[in-house]
Short mmCIF file of N, CA, C and O in Angstrom, two decimals:
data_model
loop_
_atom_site.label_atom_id
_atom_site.label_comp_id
_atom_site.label_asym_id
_atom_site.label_seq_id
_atom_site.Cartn_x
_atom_site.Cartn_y
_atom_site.Cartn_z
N UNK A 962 23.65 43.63 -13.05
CA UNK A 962 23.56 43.43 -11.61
C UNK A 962 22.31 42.63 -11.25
O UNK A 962 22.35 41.80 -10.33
N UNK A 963 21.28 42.85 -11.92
CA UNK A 963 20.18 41.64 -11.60
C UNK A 963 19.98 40.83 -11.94
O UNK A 963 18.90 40.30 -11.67
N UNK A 964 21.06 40.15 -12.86
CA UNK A 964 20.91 38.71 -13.57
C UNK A 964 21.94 37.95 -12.43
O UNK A 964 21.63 36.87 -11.92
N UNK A 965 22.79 38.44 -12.23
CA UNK A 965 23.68 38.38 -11.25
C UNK A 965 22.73 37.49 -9.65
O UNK A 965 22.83 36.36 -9.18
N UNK A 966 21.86 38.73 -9.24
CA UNK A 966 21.37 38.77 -7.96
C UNK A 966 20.30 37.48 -8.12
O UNK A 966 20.08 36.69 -7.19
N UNK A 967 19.51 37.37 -9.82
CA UNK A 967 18.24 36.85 -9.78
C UNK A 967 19.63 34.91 -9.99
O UNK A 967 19.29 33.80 -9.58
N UNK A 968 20.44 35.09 -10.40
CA UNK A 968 21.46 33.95 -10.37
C UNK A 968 21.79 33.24 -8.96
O UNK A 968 21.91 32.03 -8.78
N UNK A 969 21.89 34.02 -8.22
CA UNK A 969 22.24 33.72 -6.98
C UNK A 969 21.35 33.37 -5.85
O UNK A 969 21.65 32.79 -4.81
N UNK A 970 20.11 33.88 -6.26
CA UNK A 970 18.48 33.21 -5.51
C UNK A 970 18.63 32.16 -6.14
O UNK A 970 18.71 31.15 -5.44
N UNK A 971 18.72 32.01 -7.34
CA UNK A 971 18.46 30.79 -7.95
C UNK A 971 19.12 29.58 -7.28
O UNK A 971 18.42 28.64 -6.90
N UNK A 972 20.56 29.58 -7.12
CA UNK A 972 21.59 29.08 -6.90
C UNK A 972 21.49 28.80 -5.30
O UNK A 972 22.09 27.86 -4.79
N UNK A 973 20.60 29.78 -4.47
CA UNK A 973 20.52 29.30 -3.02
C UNK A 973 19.48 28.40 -2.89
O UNK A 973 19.36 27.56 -1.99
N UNK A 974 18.42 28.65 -4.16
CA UNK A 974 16.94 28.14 -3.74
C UNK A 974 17.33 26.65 -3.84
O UNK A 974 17.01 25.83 -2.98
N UNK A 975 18.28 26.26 -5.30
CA UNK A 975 18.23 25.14 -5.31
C UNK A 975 19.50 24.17 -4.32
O UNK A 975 19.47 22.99 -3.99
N UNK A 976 20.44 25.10 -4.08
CA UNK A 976 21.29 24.17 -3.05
C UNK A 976 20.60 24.23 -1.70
O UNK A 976 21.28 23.63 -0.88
N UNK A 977 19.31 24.82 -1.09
CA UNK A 977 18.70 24.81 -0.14
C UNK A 977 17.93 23.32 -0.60
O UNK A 977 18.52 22.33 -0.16
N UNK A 978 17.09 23.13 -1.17
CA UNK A 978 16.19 21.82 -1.86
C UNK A 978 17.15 20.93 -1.70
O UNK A 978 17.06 19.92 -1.01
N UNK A 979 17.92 21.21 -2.20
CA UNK A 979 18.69 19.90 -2.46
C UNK A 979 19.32 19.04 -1.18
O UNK A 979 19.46 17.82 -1.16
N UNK A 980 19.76 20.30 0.23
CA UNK A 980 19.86 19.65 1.20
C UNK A 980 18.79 19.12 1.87
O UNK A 980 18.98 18.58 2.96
N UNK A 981 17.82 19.18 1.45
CA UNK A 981 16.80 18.82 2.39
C UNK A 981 16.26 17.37 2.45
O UNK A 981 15.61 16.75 3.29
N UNK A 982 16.84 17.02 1.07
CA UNK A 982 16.31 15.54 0.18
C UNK A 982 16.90 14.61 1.78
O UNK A 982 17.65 15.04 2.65
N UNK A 983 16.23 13.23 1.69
CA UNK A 983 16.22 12.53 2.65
C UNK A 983 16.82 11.18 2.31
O UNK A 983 16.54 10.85 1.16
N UNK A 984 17.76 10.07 3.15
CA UNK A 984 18.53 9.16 2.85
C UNK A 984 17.90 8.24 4.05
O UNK A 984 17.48 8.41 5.20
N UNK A 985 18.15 6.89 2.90
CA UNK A 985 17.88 5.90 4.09
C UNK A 985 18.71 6.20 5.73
O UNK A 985 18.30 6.19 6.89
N UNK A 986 19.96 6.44 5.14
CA UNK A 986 21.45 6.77 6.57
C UNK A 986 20.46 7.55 6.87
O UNK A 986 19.68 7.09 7.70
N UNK A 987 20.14 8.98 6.30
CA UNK A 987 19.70 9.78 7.04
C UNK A 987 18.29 9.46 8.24
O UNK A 987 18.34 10.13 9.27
N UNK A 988 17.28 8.61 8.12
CA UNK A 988 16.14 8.34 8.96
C UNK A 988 16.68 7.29 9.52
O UNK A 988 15.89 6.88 10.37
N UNK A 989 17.80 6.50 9.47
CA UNK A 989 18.21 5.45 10.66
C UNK A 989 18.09 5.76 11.86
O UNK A 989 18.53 6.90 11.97
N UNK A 990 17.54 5.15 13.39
CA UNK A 990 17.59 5.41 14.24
C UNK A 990 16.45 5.10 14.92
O UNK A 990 15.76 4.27 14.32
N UNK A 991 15.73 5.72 16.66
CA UNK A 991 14.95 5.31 16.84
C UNK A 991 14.17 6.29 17.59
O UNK A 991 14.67 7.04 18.44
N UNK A 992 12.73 6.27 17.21
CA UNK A 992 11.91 7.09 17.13
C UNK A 992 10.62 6.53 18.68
O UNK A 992 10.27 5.46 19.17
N UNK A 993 10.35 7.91 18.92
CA UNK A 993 9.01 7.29 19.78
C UNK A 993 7.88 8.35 20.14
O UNK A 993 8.14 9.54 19.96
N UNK A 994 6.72 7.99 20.62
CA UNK A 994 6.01 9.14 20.84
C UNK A 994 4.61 8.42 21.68
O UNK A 994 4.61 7.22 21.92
N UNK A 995 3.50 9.28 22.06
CA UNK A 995 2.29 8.39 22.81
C UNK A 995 1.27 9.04 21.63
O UNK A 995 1.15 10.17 21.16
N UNK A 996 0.70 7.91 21.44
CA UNK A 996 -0.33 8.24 20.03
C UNK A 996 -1.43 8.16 21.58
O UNK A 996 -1.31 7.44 22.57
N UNK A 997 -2.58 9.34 21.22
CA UNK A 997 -3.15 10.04 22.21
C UNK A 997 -2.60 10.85 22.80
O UNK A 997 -1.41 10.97 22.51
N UNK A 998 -3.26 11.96 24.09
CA UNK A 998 -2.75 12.67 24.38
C UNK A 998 -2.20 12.22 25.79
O UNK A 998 -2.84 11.25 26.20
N UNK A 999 -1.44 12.53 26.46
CA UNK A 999 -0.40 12.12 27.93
C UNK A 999 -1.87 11.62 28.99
O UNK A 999 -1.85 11.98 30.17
N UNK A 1000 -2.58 11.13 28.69
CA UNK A 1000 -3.46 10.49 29.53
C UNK A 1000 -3.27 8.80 29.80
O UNK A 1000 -2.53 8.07 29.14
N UNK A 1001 -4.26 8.33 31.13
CA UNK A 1001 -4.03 7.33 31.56
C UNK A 1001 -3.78 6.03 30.54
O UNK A 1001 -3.09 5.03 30.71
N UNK A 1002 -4.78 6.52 29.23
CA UNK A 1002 -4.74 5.61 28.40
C UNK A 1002 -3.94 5.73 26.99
O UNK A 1002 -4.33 5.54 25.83
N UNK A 1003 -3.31 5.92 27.24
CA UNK A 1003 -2.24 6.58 26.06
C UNK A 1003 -1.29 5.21 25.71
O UNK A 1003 -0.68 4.36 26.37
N UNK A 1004 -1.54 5.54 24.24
CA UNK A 1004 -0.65 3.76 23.92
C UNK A 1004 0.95 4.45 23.46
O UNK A 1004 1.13 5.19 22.49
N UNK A 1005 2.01 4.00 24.43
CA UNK A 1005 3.29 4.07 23.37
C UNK A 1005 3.37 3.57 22.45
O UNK A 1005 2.81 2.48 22.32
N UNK A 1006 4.23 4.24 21.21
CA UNK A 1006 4.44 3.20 20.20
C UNK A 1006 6.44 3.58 19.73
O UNK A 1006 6.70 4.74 19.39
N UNK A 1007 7.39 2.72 19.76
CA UNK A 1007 8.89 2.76 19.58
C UNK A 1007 8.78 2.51 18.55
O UNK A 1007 7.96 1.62 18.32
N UNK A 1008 9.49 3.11 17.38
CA UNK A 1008 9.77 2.45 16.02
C UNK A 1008 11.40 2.84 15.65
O UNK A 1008 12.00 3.90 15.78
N UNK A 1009 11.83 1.56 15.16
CA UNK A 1009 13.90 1.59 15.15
C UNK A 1009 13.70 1.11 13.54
O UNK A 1009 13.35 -0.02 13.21
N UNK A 1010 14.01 2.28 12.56
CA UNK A 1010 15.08 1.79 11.40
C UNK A 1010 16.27 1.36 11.57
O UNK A 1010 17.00 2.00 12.32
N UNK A 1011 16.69 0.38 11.03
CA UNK A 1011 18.16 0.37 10.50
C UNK A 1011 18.41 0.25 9.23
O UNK A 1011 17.68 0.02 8.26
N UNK A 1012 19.99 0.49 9.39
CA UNK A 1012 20.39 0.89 7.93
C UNK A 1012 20.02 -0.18 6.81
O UNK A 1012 19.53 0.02 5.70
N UNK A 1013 20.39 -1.35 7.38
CA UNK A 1013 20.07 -2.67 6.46
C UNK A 1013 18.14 -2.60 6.04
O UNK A 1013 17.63 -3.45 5.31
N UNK A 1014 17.71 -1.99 6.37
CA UNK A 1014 16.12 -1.85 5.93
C UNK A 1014 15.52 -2.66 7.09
O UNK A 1014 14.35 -2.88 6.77
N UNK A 1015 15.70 -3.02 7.88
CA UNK A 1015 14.89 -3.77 8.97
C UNK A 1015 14.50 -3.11 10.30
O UNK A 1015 15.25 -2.49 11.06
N UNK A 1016 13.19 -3.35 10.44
CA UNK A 1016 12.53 -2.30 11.29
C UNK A 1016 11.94 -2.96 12.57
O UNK A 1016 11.67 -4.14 12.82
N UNK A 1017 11.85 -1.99 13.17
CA UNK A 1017 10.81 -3.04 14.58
C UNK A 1017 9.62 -1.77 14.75
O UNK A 1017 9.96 -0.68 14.30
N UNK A 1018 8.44 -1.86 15.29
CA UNK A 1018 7.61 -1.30 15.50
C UNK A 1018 6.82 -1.96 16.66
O UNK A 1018 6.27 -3.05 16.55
N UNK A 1019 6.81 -1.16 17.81
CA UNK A 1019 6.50 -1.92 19.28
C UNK A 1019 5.35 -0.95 19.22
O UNK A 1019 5.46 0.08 18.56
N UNK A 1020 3.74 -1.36 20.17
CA UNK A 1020 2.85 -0.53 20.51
C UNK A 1020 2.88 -0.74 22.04
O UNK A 1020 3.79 -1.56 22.16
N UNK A 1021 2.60 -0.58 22.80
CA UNK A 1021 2.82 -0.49 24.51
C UNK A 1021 1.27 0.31 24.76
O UNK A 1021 1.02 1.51 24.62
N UNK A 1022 0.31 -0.87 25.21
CA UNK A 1022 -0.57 -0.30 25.92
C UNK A 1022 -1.03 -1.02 27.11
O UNK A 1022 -1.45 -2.17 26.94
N UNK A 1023 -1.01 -0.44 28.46
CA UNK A 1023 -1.15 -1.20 29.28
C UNK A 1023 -0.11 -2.42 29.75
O UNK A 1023 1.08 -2.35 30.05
N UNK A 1024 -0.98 -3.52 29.70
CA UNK A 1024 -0.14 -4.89 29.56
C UNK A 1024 -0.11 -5.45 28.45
O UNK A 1024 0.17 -6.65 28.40
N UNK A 1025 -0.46 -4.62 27.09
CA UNK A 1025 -0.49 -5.33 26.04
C UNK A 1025 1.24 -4.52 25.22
O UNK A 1025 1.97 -3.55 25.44
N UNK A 1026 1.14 -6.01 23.94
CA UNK A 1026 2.47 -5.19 23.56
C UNK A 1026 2.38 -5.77 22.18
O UNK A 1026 2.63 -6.96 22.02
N UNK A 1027 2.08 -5.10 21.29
CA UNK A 1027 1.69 -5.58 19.46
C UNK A 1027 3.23 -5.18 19.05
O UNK A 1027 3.96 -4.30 19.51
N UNK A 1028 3.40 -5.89 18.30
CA UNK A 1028 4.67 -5.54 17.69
C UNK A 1028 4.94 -6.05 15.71
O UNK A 1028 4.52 -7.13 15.29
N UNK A 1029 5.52 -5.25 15.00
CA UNK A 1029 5.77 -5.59 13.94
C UNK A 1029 7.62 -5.64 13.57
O UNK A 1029 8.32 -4.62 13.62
N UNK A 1030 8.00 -6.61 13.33
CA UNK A 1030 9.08 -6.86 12.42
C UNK A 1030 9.54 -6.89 11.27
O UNK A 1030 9.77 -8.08 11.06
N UNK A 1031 9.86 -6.21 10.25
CA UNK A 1031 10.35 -6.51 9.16
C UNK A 1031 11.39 -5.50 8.34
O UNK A 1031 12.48 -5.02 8.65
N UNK A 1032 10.49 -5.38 7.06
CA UNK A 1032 11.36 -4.46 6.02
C UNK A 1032 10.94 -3.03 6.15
O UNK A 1032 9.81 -2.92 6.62
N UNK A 1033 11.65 -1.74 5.81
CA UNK A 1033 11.34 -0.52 5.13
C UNK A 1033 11.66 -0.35 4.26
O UNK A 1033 12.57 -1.04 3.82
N UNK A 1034 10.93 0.97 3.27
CA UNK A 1034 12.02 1.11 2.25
C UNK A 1034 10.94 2.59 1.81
O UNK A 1034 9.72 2.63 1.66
N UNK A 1035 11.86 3.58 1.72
CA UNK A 1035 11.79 4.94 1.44
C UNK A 1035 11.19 5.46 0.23
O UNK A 1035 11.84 5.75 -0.77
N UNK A 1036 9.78 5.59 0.34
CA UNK A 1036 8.76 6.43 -1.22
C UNK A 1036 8.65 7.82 -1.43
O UNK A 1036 7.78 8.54 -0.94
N UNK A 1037 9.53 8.17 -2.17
CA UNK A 1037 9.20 9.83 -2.52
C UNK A 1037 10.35 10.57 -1.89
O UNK A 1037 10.82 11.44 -2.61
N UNK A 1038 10.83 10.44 -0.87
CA UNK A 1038 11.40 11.17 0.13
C UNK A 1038 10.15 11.69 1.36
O UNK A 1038 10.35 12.36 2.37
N UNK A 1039 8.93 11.15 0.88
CA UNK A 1039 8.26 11.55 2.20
C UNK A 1039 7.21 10.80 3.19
O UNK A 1039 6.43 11.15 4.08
N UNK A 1040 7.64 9.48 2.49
CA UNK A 1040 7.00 8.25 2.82
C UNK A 1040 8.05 6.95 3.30
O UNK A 1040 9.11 6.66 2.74
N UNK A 1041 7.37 6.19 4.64
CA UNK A 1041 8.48 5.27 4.21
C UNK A 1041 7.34 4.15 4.76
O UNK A 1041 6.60 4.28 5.73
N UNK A 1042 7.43 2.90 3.72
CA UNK A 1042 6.75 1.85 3.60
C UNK A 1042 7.28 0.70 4.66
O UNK A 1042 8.40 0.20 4.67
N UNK A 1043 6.07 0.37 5.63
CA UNK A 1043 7.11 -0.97 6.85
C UNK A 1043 5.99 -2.11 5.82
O UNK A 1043 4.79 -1.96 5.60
N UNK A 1044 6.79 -3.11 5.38
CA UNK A 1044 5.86 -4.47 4.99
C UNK A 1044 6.62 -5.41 6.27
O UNK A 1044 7.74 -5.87 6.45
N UNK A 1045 5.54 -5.41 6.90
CA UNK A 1045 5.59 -6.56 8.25
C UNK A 1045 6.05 -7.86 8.06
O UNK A 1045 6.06 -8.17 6.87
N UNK A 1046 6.41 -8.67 8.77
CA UNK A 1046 6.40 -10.24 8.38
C UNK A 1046 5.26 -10.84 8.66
O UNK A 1046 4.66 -10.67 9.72
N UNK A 1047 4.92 -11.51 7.81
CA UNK A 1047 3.44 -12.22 7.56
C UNK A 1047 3.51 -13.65 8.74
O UNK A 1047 4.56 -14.25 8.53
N UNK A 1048 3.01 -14.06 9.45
CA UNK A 1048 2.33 -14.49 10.55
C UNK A 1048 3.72 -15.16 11.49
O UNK A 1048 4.02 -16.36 11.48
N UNK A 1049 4.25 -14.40 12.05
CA UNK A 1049 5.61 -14.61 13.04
C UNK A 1049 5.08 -15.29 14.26
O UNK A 1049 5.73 -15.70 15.22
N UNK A 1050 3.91 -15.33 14.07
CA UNK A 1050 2.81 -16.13 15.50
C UNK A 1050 3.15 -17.75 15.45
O UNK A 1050 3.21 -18.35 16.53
N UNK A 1051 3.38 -18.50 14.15
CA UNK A 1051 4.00 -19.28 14.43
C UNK A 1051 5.01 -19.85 14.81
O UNK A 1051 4.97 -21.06 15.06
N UNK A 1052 5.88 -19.30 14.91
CA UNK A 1052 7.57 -18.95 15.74
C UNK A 1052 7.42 -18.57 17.08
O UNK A 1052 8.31 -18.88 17.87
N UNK A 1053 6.22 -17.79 17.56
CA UNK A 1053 6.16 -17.99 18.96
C UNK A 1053 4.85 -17.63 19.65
O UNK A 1053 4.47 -16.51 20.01
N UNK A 1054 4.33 -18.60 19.74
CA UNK A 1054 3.33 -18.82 20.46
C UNK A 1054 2.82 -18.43 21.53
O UNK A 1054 1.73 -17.92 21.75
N UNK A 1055 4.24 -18.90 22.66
CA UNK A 1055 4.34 -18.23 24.22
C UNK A 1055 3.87 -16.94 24.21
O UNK A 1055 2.88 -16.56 24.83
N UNK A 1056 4.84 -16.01 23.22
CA UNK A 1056 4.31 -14.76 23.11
C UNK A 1056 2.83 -13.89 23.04
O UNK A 1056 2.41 -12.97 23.74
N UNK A 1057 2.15 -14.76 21.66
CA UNK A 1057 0.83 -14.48 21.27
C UNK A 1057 0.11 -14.78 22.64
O UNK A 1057 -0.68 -13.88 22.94
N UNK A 1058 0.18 -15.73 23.46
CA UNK A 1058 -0.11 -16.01 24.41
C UNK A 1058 -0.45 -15.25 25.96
O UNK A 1058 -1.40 -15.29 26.74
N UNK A 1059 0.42 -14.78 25.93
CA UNK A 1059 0.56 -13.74 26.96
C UNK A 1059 0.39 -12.46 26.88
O UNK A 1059 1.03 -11.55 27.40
N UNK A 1060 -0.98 -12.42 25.85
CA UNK A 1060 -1.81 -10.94 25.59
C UNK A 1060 -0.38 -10.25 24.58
O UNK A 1060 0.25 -9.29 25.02
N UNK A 1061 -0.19 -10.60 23.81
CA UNK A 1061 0.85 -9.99 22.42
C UNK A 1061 0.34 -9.94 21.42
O UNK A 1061 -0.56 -10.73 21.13
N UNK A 1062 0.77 -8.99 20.59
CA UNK A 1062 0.03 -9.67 19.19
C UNK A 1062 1.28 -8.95 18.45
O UNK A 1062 2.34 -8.49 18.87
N UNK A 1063 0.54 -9.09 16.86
CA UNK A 1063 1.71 -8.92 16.00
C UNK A 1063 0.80 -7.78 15.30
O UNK A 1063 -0.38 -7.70 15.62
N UNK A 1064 1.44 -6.75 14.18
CA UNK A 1064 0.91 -6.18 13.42
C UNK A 1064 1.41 -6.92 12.19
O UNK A 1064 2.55 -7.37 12.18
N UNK A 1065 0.26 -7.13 10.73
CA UNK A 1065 0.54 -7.81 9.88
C UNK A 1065 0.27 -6.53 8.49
O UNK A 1065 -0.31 -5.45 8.59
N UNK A 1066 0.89 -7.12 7.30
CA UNK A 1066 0.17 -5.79 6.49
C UNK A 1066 1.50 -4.98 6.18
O UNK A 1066 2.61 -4.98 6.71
N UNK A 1067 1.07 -4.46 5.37
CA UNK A 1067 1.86 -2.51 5.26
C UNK A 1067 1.56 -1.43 6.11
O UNK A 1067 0.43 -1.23 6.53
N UNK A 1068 2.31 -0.89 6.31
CA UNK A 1068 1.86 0.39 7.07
C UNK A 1068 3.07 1.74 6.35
O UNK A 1068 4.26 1.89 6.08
N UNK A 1069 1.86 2.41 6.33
CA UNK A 1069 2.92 3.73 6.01
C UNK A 1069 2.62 4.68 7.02
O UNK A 1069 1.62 4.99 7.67
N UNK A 1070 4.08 5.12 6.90
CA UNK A 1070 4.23 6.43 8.48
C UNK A 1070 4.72 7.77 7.03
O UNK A 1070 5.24 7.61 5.92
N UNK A 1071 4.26 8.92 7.73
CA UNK A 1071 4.69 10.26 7.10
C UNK A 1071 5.53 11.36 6.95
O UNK A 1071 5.03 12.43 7.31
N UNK A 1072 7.14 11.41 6.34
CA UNK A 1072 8.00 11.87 7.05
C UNK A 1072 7.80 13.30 7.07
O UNK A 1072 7.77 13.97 6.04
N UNK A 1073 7.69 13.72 8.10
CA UNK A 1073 7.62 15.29 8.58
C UNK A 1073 9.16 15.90 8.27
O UNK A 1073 9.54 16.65 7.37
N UNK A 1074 9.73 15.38 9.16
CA UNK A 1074 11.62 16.25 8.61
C UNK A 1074 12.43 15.20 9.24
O UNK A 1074 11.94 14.08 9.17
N UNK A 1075 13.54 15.32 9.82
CA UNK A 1075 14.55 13.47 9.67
C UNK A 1075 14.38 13.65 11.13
O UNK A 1075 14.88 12.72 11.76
N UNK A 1076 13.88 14.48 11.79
CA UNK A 1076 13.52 13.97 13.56
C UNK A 1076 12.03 13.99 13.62
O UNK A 1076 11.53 14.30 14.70
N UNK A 1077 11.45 13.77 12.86
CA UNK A 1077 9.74 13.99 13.43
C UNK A 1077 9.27 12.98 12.33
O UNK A 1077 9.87 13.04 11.26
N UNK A 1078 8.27 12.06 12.45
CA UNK A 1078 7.58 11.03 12.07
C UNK A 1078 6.28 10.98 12.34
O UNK A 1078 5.93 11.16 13.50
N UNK A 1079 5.10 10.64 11.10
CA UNK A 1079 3.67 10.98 11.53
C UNK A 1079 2.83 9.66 11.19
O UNK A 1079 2.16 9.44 10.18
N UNK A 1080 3.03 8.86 12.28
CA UNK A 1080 2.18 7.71 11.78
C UNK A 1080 0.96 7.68 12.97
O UNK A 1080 0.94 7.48 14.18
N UNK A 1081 -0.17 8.02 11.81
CA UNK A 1081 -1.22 7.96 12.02
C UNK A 1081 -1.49 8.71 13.06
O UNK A 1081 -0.59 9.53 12.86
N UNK A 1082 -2.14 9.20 14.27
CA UNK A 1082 -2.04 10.56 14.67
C UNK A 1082 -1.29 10.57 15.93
O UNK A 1082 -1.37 11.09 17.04
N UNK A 1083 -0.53 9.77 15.30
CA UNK A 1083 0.82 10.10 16.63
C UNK A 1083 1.65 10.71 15.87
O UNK A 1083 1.62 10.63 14.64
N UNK A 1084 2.59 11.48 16.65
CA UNK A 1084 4.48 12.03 15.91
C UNK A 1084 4.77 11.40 16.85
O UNK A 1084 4.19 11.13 17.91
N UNK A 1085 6.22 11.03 16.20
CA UNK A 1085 7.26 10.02 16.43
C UNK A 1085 8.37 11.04 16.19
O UNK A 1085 8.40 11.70 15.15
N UNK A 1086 9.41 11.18 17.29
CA UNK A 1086 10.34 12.46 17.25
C UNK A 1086 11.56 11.13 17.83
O UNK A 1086 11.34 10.26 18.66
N UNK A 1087 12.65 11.36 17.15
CA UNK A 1087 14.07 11.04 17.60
C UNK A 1087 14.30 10.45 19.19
O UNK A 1087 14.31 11.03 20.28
N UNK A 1088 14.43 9.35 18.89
CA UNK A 1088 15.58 10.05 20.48
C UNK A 1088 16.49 9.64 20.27
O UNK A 1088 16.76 8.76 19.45
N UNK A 1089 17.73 10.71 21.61
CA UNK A 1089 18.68 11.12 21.69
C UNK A 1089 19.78 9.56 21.99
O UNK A 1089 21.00 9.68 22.13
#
């Protein structure tokens, strides 16, 4: 009877783990949150996976609006890597222009669980 019982923890512990593992499908979608706290100066920031690996990452502060375009791609199950596109400022100018900028670089965000996202000391939660 207790090889039985100690079989069947076993058998929950690991089909519990196992659902938990994380899929590109699974973090598709689009995320947002105010990095700071709900004050005057609080920067939004939107970030949209899609399935094809291409990401957008908007910051919203004020009248300013930084934005990154490019690739993701999923480390560990608890990381997911954005490599930006390297200088998109030449494609549009107007933009850079009118107080925009771009983010350039890698950035890694921290996956908390498939609705909550921790980049840098903002969370980034789903929306509906």
């Amino acid at each position: 009877m207790k090889r039985i019982l100690l079989y069947s923890v076993i058998l929950i512990l690991f089909v519990s783990c196992k659902s938990q593992q994380l899929t590109v499908g699974s973090l598709c979608g689009s995320f947002d949150g105010l990095e700071g706290r709900k004050s005057p100066l609080s920067t939004y920031v939107l970030l949209e996976l899609n399935s094809d690996n291409t990401c957008s990452l908007v910051k919203l502060f004020d009248l300013s609006k930084i934005e990154c375009k490019g690739e993701w791609s999923l480390s560990n199950g608890k990381l997911i890597e954005i490599m930006c596109n390297r200088n998109p400022v030449l494609n549009d100018i107007e933009r850079a222009l009118q107080g925009g900028g771009y983010i350039e670089g890698n950035i890694k965000i921290t996956i908390l669980n498939k609705n909550q996202l921790k980049f840098g000391n903002t969370i980034l939660k789903r929306k509906k």
